[in-house]
Short mmCIF file of C-alpha atoms in Angstrom, two decimals:
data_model
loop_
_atom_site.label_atom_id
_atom_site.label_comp_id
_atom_site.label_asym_id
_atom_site.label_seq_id
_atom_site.Cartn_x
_atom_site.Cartn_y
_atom_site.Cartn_z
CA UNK A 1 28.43 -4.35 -16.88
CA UNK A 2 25.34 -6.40 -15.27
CA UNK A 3 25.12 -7.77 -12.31
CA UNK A 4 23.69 -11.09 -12.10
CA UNK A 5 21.83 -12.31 -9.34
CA UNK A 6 23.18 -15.00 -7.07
CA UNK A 7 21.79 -18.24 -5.37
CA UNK A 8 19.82 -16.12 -2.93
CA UNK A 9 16.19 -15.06 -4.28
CA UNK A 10 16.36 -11.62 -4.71
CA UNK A 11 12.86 -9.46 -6.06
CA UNK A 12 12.65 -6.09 -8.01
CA UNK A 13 9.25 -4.20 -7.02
CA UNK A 14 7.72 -1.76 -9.20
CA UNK A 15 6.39 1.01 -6.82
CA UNK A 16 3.54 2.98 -7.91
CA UNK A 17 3.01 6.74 -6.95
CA UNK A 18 5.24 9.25 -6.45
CA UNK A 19 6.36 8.73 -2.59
CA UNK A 20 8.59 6.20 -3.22
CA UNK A 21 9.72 6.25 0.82
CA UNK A 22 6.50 5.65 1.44
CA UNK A 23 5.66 2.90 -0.96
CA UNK A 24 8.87 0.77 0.03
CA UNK A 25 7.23 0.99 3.71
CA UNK A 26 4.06 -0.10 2.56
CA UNK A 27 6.00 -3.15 0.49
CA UNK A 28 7.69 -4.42 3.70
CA UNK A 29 4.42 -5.24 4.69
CA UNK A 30 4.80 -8.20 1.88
CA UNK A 31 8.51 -8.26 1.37
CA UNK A 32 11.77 -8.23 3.49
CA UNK A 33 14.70 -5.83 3.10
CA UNK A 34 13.34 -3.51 0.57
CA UNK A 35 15.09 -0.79 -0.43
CA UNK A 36 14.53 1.48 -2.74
CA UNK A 37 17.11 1.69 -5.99
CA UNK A 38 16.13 3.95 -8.65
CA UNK A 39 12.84 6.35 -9.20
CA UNK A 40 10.13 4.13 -8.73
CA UNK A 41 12.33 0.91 -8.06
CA UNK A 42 13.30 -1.13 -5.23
CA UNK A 43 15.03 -4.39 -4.53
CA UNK A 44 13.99 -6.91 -1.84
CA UNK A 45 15.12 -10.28 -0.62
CA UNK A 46 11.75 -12.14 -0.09
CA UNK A 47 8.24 -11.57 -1.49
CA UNK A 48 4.88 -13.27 -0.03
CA UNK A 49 2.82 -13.21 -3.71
CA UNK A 50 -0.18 -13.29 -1.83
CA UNK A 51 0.51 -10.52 0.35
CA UNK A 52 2.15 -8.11 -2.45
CA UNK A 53 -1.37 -8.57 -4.57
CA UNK A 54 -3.02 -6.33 -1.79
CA UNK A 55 -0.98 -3.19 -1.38
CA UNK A 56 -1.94 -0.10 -3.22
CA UNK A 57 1.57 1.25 -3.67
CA UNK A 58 3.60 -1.96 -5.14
CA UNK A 59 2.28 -2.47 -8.76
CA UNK A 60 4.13 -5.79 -9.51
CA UNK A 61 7.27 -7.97 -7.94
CA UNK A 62 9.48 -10.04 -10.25
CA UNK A 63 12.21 -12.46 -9.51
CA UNK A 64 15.31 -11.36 -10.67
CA UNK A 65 17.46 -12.20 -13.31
CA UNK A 66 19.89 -9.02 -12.64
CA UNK A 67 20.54 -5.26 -12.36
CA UNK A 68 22.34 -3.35 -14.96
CA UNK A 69 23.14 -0.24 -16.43
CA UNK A 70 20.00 1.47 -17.46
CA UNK A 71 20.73 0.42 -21.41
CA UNK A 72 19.11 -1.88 -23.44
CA UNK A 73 22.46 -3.74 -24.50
CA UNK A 74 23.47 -3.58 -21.12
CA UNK A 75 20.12 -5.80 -20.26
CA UNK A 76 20.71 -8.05 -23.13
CA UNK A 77 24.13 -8.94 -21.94
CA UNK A 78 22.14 -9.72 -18.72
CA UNK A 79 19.83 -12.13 -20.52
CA UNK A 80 22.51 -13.66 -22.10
CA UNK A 81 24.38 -14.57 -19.24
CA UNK A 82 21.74 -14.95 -16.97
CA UNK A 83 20.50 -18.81 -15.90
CA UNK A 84 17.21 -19.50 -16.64
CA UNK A 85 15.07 -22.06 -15.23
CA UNK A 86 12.47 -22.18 -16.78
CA UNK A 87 10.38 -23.33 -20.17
CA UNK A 88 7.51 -22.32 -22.13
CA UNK A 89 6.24 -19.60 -24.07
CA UNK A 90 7.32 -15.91 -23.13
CA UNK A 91 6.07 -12.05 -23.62
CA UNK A 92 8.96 -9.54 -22.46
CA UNK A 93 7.43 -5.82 -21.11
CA UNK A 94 9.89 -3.13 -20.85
CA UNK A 95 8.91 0.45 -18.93
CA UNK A 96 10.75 3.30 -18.75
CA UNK A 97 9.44 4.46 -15.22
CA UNK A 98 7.97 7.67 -14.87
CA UNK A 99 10.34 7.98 -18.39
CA UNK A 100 13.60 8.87 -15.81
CA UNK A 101 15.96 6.43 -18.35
CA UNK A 102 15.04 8.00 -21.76
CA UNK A 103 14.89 4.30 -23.37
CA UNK A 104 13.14 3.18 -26.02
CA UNK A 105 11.41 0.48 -24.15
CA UNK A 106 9.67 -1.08 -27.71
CA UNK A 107 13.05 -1.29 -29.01
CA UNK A 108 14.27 -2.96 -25.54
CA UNK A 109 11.40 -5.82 -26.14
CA UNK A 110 12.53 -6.65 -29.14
CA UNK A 111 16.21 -7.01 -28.25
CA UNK A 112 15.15 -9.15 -24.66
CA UNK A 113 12.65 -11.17 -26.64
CA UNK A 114 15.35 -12.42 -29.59
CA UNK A 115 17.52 -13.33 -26.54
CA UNK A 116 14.96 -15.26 -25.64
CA UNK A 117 14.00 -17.07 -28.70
CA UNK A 118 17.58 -17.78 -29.12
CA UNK A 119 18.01 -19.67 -25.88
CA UNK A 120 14.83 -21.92 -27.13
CA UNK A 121 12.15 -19.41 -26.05
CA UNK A 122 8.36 -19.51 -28.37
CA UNK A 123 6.86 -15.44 -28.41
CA UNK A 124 3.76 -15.25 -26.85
CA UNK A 125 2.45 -11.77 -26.31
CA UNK A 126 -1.39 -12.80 -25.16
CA UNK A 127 -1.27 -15.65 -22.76
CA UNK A 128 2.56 -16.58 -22.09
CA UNK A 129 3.41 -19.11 -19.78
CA UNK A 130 6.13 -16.59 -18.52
CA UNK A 131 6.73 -12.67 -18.34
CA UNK A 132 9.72 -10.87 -18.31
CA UNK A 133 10.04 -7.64 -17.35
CA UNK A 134 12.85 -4.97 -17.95
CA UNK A 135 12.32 -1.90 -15.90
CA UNK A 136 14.81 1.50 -16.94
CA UNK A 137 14.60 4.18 -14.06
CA UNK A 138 17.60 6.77 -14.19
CA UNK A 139 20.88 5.22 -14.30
CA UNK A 140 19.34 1.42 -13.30
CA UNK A 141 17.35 -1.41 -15.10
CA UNK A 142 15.94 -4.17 -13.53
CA UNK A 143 15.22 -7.59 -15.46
CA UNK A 144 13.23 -10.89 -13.81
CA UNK A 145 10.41 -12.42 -13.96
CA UNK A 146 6.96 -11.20 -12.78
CA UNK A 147 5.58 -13.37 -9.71
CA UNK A 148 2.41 -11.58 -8.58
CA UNK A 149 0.76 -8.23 -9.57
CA UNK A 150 -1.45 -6.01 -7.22
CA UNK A 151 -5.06 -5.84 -7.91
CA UNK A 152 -5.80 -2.54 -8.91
CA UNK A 153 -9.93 -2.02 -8.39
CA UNK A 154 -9.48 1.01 -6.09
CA UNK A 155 -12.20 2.35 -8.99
CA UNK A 156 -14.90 0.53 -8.37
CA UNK A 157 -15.07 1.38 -4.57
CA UNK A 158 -14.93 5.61 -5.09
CA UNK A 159 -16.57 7.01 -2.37
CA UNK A 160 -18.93 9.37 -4.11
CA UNK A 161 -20.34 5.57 -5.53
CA UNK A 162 -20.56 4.15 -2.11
CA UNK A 163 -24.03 3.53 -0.32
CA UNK A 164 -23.40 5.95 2.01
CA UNK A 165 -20.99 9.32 1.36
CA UNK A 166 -19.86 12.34 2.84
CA UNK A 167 -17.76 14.74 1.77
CA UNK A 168 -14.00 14.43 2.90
CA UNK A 169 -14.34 10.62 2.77
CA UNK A 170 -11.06 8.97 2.28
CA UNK A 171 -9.61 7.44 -1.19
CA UNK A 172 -9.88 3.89 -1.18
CA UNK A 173 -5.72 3.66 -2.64
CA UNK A 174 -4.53 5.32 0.75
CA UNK A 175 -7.49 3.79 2.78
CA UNK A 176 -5.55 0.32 1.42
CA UNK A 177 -1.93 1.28 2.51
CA UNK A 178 -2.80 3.05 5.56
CA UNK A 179 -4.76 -0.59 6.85
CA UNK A 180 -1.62 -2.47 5.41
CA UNK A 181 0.31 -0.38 7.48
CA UNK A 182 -1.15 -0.85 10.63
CA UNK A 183 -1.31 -4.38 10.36
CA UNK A 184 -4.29 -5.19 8.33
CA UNK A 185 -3.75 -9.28 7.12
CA UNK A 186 -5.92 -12.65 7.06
CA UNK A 187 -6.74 -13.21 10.39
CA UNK A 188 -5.67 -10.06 12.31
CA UNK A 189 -8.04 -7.75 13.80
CA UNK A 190 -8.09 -3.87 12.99
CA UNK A 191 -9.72 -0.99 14.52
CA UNK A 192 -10.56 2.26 13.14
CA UNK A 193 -11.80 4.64 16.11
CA UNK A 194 -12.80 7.14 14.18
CA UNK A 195 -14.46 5.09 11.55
CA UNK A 196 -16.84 7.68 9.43
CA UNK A 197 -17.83 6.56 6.27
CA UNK A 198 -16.58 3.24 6.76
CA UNK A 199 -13.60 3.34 4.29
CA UNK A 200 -10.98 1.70 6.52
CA UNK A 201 -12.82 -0.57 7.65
CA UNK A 202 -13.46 -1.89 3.91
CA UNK A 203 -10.15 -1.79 2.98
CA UNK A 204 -8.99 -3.76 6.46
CA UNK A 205 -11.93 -6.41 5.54
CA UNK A 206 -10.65 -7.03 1.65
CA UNK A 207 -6.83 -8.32 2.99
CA UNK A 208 -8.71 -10.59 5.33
CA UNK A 209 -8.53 -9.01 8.42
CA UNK A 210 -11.65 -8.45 10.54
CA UNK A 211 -12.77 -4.60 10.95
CA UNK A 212 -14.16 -3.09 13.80
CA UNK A 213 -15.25 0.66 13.49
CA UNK A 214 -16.62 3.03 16.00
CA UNK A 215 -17.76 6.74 15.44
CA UNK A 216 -19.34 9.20 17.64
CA UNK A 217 -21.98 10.19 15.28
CA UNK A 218 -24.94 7.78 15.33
CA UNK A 219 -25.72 8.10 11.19
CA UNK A 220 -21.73 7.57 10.23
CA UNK A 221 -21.92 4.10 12.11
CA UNK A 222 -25.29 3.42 10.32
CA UNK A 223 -23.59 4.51 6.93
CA UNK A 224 -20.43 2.30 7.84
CA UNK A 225 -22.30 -0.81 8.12
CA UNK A 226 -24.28 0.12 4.96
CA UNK A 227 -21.21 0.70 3.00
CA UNK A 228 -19.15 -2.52 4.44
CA UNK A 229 -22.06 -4.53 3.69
CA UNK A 230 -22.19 -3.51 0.04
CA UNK A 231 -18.42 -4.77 0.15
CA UNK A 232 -17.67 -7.28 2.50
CA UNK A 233 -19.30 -10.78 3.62
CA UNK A 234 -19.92 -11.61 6.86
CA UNK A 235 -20.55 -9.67 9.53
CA UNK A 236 -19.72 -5.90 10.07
CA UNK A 237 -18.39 -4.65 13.63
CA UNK A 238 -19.56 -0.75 13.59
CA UNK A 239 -21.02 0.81 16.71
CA UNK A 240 -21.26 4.50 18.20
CA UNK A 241 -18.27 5.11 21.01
CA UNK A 242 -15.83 7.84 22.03
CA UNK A 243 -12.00 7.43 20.48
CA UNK A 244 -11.25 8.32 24.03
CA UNK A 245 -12.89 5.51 26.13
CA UNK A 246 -12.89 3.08 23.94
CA UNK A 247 -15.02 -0.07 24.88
CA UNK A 248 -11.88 -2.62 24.42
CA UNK A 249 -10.43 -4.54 27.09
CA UNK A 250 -6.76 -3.94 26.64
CA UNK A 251 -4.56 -5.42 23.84
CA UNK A 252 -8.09 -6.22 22.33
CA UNK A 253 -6.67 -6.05 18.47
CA UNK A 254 -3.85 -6.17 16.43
CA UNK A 255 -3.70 -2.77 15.02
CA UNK A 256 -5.33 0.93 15.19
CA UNK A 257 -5.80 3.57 12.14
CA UNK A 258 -7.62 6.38 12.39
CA UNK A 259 -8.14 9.50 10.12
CA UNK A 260 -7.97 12.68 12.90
CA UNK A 261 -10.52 15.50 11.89
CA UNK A 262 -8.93 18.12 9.61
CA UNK A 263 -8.63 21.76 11.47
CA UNK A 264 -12.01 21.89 12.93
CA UNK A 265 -13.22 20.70 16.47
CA UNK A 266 -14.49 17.23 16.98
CA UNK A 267 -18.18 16.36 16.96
CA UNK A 268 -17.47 14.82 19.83
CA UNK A 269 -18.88 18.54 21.93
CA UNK A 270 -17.38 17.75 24.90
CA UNK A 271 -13.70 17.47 23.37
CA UNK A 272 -11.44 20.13 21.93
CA UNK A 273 -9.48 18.79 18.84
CA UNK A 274 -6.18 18.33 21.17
CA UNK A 275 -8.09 16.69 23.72
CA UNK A 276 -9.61 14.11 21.24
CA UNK A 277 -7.06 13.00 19.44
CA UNK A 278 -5.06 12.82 22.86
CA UNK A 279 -6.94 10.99 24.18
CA UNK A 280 -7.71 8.97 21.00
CA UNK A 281 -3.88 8.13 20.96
CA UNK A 282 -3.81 7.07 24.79
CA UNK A 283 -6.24 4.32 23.85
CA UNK A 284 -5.06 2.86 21.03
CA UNK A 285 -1.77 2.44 23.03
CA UNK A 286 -3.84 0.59 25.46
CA UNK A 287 -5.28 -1.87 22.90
CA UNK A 288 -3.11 -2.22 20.35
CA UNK A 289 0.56 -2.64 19.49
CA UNK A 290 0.72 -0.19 17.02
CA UNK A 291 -1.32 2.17 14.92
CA UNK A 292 -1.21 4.63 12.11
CA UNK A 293 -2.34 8.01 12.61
CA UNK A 294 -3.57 10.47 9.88
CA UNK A 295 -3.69 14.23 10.25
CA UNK A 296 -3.75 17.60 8.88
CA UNK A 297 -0.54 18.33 11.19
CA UNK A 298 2.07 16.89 12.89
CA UNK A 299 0.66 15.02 16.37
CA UNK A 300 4.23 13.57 17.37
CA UNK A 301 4.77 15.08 20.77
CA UNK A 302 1.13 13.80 21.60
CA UNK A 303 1.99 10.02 20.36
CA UNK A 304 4.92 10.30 22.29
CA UNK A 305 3.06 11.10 25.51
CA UNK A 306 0.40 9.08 25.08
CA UNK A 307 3.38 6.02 25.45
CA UNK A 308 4.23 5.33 21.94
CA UNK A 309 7.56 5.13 19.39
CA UNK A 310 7.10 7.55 16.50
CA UNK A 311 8.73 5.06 14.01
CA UNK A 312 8.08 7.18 11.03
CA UNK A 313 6.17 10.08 9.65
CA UNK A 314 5.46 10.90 6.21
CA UNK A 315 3.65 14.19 4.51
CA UNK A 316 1.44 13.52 1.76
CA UNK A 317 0.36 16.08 -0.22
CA UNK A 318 -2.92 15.72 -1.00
CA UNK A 319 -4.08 19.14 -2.91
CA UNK A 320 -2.44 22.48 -2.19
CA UNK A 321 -4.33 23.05 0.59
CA UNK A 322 -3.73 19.81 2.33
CA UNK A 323 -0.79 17.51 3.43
CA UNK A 324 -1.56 14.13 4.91
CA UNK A 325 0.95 14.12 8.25
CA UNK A 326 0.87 10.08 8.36
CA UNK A 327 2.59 8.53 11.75
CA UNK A 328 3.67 5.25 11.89
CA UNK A 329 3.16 4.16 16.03
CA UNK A 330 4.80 1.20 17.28
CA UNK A 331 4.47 0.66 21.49
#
């Protein structure tokens, strides 16, 4: 039987990639009380539009009409019975996601969209003044009505088409999610300490928020600025520093990400690879409320004594040789 939704405004996300623990986290940086329901589903009880367009990991949030069984007369009934409040012209998408329900989701669109026209609905598959989605993961379908989408142009800033590249330079998709994460919004400021290519600092700069990079090596801050300048108006806060004496008063920004340097020392001579991002850690603590750190391996003893709360880790595999260890710092 469906299950309608009440008075309260309640959202169904689409998540996109395959972490789905890790793309609810990344959602409640635009939504409240998410939680994930099905493979590549979750539920939440408030959705800032705005906000959901920039997260790499969220495809699309709709308003919902209901959850149901994941059956295409089992989301009919839900139409049926559903209130709608709304008029115009309507196209109705259905998705079997990451094809976990085994529905014939052409089949599903037809069904939804007679409902539809019998309740006063015009088809219009173009340019409709409303869309209505029905997502079927495992057991689960979701129907409402799409509110915002993410903009997906991760593409056009590859690094290997950048300004400025070097190899190891981070994907633009978890550059995005890994800013978001930290704090990255209109308004707030975000600091990557270990800037390199620049690739953070982009991604923090599209949401609004204003970058500041710093890198040891005198030609990756040149190549920042290059890069952020192809990308971003305004002006670009990049300069040459040590991670571990950073040249912040304290609580100087909003948020820290950094990308630690995978199994090899630091070009920083004078540190070991322990010692930097020890001592990397220790500052961020001192100027910012919380921070995301990426690795090659776990560094959650070293958060912790460097002052911080280890909210949540994630592994990301990346290729067979590499997991992402991604720690979520909160002081």
């Amino acid at each position: 039987m469906p299950a309608a939704v009440g008075p309260e405004r309640v959202y169904g996300l689409e998540l996109a990639g395959e972490d789905d623990a890790f793309a609810a986290r990344e959602a409640a940086c635009a939504a409240t009380a998410v939680e994930s329901v099905a493979p590549g589903l979750a539920t939440a009880r408030g959705v800032d539009p705005d906000r959901l367009r920039t997260l790499a990991y969220t495809h699309r949030a709709s308003r919902l009409l209901g959850r149901c069984d994941a059956a295409i007369d089992a989301a009919r009934a839900l139409v049926d019975a559903a209130a709608v409040d709304r008029t115009g012209t309507v196209a109705v998408r259905a998705r079997d996601v990451r094809g976990t329900a085994g529905v014939d989701t052409r089949r599903a669109e037809r069904e939804l969209g007679s409902a539809l026209v019998g309740r006063g609905f015009d088809v219009e598959l173009d340019h409709p003044d409303h869309e209505l989605r029905a997502c079927f993961a495992g057991d689960t379908c979701l129907v409402g009505w799409l509110v915002a989408e993410s903009v997906r142009d991760y593409g056009d800033r590859r690094p290997t088409d950048r300004p400025f590249f070097q190899p190891g330079s981070m994907a633009p998709l978890d550059a995005r999610a890994f800013v978001n994460l930290a704090g990255a919004e209109p308004g707030a400021t975000i600091l990557d300490p270990m800037c390199g290519t620049g690739g953070t600092l982009i991604e923090a700069g599209l949401v609004g928020a204003r970058p500041v990079g710093i890198d040891a090596q005198r030609k990756m801050v040149r190549g920042a600025r290059e890069n952020c300048r192809a990308y971003l108006d305004g002006d670009v806060h990049a300069l040459r520093g040590d991670a571990t004496a950073l040249p912040l008063v304290d609580d100087a920004v909003d948020g820290v990400v950094f990308d630690a340097p995978y199994g090899r020392q630091s070009k920083i001579a004078r540190h070991t690879l322990a010692d930097l991002v020890s001592g990397a850690l220790a500052e961020a603590a001192r100027v910012a409320p919380r921070a995301v750190v990426v690795a090659d391996r776990s560094w959650v003893e070293a958060a912790e004594r460097a002052g911080w709360i280890v909210e949540r880790t994630f592994e990301r595999r990346v290729h067979r040789s590499l997991t992402r260890h991604v720690h979520l710092l909160a002081r």
